[in-house]
Tab-separated table of C-alpha atoms in Angstrom:
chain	number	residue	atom	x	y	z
Y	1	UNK	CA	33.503	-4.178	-14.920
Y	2	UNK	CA	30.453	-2.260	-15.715
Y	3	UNK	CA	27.408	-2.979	-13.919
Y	4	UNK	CA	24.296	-2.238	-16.376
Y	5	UNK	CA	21.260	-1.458	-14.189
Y	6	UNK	CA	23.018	-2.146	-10.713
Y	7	UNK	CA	24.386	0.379	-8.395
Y	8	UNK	CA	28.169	-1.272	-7.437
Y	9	UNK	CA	30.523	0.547	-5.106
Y	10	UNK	CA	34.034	-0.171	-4.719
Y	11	UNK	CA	34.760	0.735	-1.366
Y	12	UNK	CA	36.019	-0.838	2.262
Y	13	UNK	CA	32.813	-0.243	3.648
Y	14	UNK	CA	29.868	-0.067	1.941
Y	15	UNK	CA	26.826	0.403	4.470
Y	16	UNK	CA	28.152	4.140	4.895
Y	17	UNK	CA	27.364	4.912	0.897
Y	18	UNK	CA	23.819	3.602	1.351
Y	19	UNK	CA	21.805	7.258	1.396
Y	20	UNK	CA	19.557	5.852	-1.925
Y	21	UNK	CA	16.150	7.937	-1.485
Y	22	UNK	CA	13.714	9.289	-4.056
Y	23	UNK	CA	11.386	12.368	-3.859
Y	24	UNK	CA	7.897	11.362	-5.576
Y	25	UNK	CA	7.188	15.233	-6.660
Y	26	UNK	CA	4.266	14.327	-8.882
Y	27	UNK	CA	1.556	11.270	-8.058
Y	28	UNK	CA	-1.378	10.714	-9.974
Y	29	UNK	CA	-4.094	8.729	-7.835
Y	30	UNK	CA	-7.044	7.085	-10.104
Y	31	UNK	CA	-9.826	4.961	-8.176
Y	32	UNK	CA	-13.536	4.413	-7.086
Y	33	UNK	CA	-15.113	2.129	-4.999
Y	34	UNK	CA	-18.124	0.121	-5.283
Y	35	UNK	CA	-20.039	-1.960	-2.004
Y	36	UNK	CA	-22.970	-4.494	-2.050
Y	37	UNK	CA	-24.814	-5.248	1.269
Y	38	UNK	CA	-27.772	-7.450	2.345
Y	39	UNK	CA	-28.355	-8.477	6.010
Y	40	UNK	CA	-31.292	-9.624	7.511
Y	41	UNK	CA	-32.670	-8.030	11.210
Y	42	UNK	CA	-33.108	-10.769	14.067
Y	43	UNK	CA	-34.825	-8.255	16.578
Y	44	UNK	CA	-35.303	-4.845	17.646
Y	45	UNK	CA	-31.094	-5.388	18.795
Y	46	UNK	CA	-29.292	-7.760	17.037
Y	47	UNK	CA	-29.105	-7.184	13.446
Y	48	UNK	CA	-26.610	-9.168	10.483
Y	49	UNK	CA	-25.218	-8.128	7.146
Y	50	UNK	CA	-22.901	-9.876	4.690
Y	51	UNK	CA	-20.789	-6.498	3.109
Y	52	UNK	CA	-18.459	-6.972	-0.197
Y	53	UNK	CA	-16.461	-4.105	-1.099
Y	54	UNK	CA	-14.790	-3.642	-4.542
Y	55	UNK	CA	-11.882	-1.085	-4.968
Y	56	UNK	CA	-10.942	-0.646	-8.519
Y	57	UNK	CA	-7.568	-0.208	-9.673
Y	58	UNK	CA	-5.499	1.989	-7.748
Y	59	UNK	CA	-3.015	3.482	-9.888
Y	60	UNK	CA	-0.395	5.665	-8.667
Y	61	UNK	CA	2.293	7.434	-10.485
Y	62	UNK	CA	5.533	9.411	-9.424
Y	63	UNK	CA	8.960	10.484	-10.090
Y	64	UNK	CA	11.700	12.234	-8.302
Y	65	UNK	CA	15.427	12.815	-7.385
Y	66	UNK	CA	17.468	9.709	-6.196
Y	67	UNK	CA	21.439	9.599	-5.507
Y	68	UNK	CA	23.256	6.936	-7.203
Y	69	UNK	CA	26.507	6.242	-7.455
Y	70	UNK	CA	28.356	5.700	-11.124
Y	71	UNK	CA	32.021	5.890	-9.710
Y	72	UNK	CA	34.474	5.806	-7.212
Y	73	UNK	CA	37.693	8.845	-7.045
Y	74	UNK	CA	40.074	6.355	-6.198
Y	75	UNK	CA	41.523	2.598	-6.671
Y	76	UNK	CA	39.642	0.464	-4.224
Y	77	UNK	CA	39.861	-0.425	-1.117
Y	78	UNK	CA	39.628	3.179	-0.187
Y	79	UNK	CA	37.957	4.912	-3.224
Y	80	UNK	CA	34.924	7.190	-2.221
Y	81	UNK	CA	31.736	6.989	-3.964
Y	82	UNK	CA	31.000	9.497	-7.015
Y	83	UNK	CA	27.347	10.320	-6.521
Y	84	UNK	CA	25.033	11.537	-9.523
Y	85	UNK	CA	21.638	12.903	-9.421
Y	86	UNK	CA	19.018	10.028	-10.749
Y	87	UNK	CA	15.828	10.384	-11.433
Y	88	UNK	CA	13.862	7.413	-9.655
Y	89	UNK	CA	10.321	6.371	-11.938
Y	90	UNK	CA	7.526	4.644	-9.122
Y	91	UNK	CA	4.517	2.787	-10.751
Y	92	UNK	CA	1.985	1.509	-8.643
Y	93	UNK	CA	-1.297	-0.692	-9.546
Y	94	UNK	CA	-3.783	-2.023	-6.862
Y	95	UNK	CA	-6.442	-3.682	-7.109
Y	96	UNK	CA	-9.053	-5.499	-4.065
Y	97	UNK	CA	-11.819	-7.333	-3.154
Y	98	UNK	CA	-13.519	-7.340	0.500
Y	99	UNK	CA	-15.890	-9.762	2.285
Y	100	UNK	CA	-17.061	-9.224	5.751
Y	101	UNK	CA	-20.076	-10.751	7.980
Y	102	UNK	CA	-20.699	-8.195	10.767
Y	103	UNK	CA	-23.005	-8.583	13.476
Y	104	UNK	CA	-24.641	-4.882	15.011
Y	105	UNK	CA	-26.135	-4.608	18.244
Y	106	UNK	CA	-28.772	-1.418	18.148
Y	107	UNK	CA	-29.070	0.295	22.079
Y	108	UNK	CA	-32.231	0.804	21.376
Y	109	UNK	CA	-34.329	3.857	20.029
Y	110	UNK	CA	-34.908	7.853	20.954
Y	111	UNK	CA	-37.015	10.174	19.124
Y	112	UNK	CA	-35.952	8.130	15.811
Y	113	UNK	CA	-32.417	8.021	16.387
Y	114	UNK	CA	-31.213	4.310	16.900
Y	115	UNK	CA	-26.811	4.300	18.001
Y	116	UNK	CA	-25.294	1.019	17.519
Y	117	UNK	CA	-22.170	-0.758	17.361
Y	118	UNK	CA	-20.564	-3.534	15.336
Y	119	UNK	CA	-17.910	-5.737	14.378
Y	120	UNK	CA	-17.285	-8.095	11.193
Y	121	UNK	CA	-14.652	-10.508	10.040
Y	122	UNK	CA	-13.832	-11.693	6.538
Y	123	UNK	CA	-11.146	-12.502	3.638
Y	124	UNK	CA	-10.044	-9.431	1.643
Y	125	UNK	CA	-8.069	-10.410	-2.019
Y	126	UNK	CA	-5.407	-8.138	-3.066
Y	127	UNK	CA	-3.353	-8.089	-6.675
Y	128	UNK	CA	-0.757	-5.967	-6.714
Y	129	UNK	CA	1.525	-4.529	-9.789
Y	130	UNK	CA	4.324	-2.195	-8.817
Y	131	UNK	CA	7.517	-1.166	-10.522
Y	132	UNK	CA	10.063	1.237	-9.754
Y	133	UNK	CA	13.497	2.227	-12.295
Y	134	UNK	CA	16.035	4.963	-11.757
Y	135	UNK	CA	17.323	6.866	-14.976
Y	136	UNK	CA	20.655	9.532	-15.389
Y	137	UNK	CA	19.967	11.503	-18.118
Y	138	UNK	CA	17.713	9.566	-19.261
Y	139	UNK	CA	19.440	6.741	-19.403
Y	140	UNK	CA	19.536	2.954	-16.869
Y	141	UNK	CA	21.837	4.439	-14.150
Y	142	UNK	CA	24.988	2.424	-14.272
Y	143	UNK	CA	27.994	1.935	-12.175
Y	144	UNK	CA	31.455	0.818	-11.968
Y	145	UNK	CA	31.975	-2.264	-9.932
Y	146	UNK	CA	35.786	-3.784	-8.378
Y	147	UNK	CA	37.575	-5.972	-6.391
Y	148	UNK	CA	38.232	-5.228	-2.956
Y	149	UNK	CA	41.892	-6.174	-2.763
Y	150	UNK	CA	42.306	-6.790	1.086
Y	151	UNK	CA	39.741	-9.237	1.545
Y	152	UNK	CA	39.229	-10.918	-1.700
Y	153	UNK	CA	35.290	-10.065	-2.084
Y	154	UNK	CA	33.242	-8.356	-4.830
Y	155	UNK	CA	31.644	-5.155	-2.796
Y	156	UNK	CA	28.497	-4.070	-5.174
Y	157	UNK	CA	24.996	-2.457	-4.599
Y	158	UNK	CA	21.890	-3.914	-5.271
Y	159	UNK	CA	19.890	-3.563	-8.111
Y	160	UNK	CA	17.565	-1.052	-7.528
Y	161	UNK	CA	15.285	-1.242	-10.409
Y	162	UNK	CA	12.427	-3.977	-9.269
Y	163	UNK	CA	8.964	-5.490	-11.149
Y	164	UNK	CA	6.477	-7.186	-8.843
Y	165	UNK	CA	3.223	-8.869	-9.141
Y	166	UNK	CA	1.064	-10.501	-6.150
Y	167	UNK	CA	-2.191	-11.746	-5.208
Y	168	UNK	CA	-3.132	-12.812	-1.861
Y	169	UNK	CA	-5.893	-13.427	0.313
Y	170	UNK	CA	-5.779	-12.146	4.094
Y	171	UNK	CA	-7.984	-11.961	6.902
Y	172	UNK	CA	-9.598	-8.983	7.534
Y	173	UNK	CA	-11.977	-7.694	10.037
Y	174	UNK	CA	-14.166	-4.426	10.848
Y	175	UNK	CA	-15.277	-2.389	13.703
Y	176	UNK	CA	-17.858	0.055	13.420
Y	177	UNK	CA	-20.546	2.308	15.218
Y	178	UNK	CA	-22.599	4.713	13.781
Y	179	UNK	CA	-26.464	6.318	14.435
Y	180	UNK	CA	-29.682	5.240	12.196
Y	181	UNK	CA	-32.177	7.923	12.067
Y	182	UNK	CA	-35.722	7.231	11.042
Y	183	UNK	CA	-36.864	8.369	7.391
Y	184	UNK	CA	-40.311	6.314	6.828
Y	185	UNK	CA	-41.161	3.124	8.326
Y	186	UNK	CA	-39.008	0.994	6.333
Y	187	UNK	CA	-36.183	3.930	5.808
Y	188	UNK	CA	-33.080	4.968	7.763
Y	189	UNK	CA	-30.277	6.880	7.169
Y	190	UNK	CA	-27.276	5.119	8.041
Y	191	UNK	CA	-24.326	7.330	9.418
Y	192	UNK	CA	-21.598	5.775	10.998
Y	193	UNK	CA	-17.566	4.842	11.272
Y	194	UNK	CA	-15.821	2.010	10.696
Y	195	UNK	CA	-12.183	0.754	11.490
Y	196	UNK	CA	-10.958	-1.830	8.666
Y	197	UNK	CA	-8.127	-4.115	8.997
Y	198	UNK	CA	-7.356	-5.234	5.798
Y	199	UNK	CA	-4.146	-7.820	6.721
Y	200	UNK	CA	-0.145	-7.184	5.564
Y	201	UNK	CA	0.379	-6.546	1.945
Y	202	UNK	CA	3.892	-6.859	0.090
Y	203	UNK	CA	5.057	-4.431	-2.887
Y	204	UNK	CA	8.103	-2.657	-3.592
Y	205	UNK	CA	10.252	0.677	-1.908
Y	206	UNK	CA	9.808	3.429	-3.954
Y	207	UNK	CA	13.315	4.156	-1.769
Y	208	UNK	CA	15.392	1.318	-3.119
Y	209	UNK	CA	13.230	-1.346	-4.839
Y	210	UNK	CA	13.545	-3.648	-2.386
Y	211	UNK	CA	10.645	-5.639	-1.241
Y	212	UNK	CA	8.491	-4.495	1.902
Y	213	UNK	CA	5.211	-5.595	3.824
Y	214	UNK	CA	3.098	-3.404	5.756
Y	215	UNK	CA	-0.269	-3.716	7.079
Y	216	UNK	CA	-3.405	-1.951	5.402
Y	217	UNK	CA	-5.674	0.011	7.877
Y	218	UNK	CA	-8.739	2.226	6.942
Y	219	UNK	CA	-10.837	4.687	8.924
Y	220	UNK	CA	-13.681	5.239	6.834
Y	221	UNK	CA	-16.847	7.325	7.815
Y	222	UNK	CA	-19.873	6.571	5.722
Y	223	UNK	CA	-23.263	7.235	4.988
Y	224	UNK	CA	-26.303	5.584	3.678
Y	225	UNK	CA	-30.051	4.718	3.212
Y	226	UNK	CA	-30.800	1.077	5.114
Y	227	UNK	CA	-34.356	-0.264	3.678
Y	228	UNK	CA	-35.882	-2.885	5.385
Y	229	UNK	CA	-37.815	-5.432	3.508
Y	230	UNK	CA	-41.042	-6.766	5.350
């Protein structure tokens, strides 16, 4: 039996053959990121801001060597795996939204420099496009798939090559601190960090195609002018 697009392996046991790994030896990384803010000052203290972030399309690209298996040297049950050297393909498209309220607490003023500190909470929207194929000479790796005699089962890989699409909305939340320093009257120059938690996302292994989650995290350091409208 051949086994088009599916590593198989014909073997007793089959979680010792499982070294499937890929190598991304060129990425290509295109995206930009756009933010809209309004808030509205309470006091000389306690100051609020509604904050949506827009990250385009993040599209990343790569390639690189993956073991597969297209054989085994002998008859099963015992028959090793023949390994050949794939070329794994990893295509990646994300795109996301962000909406935070935050609430800042200035510590008050010296000399024009105003330190404060911050946190926000929200619902960030995520759409996700991912694919990932392996190739032998240029080619859908295949591989040869059997019977395992002894115990009457059908022993095969998985199929590696995976498509995925997803959009979902998480909670997300933000804390920040950061120094305003006096320009004019109405100006300040906003310079500050912020920790974003942006909730669990699930794509696709570049490793094996199989399906992962893992959370998305940011440390960001910005900068900015904050007018204030009388």
């Amino acid at each position: 039996m051949v086994c088009a697009r599916r590593y198989c392996l014909c073997a007793r046991n089959v979680s010792q053959y499982f070294p499937i790994y890929v190598w991304l030896l060129a990425v290509r990384v295109q995206h930009f990121q756009r933010r809209y803010r309004g808030g509205y000052k309470v006091n000389n203290y306690f100051r609020t801001d509604l904050v949506l972030d827009y990250r385009s399309q993040i599209h990343a690209i790569g390639s690189g060597a993956a073991p597969c298996f297209t054989n085994v040297s002998n008859p099963p049950p015992t028959g090793n795996p023949v390994p050949a050297n794939c070329v794994g393909h990893f295509d990646s498209e994300i795109r996301r939204w962000d909406l935070l309220a935050n609430a800042h607490l200035d510590l008050g003023t010296w000399d024009g420099f105003t330190p404060y500190i911050g946190a926000g909470a929200g619902v960030s929207w995520t759409r996700t496009n991912q694919s990932v194929n392996f190739t032998l000479n240029g080619f859908p790796c295949q591989a040869r798939c059997g019977l395992i005699t002894n115990g009457g089962n059908v022993v095969t890989f998985g199929d590696f090559d995976s498509n995925q699409s997803s959009m979902t909305y998480r909670f997300a939340w933000a804390a920040m601190a950061g120094v305003a320093i006096a320009m004019t009257d109405h100006a300040q120059l906003d310079v500050g960090y912020r920790f974003l938690d942006l909730g669990p996302i699930t794509g696709i292994s570049p490793v094996n195609g199989t399906s992962v989650t893992q959370r998305v995290r940011a440390n960001e350091v910005r900068a900015g002018v904050r007018y204030m409208i009388d």
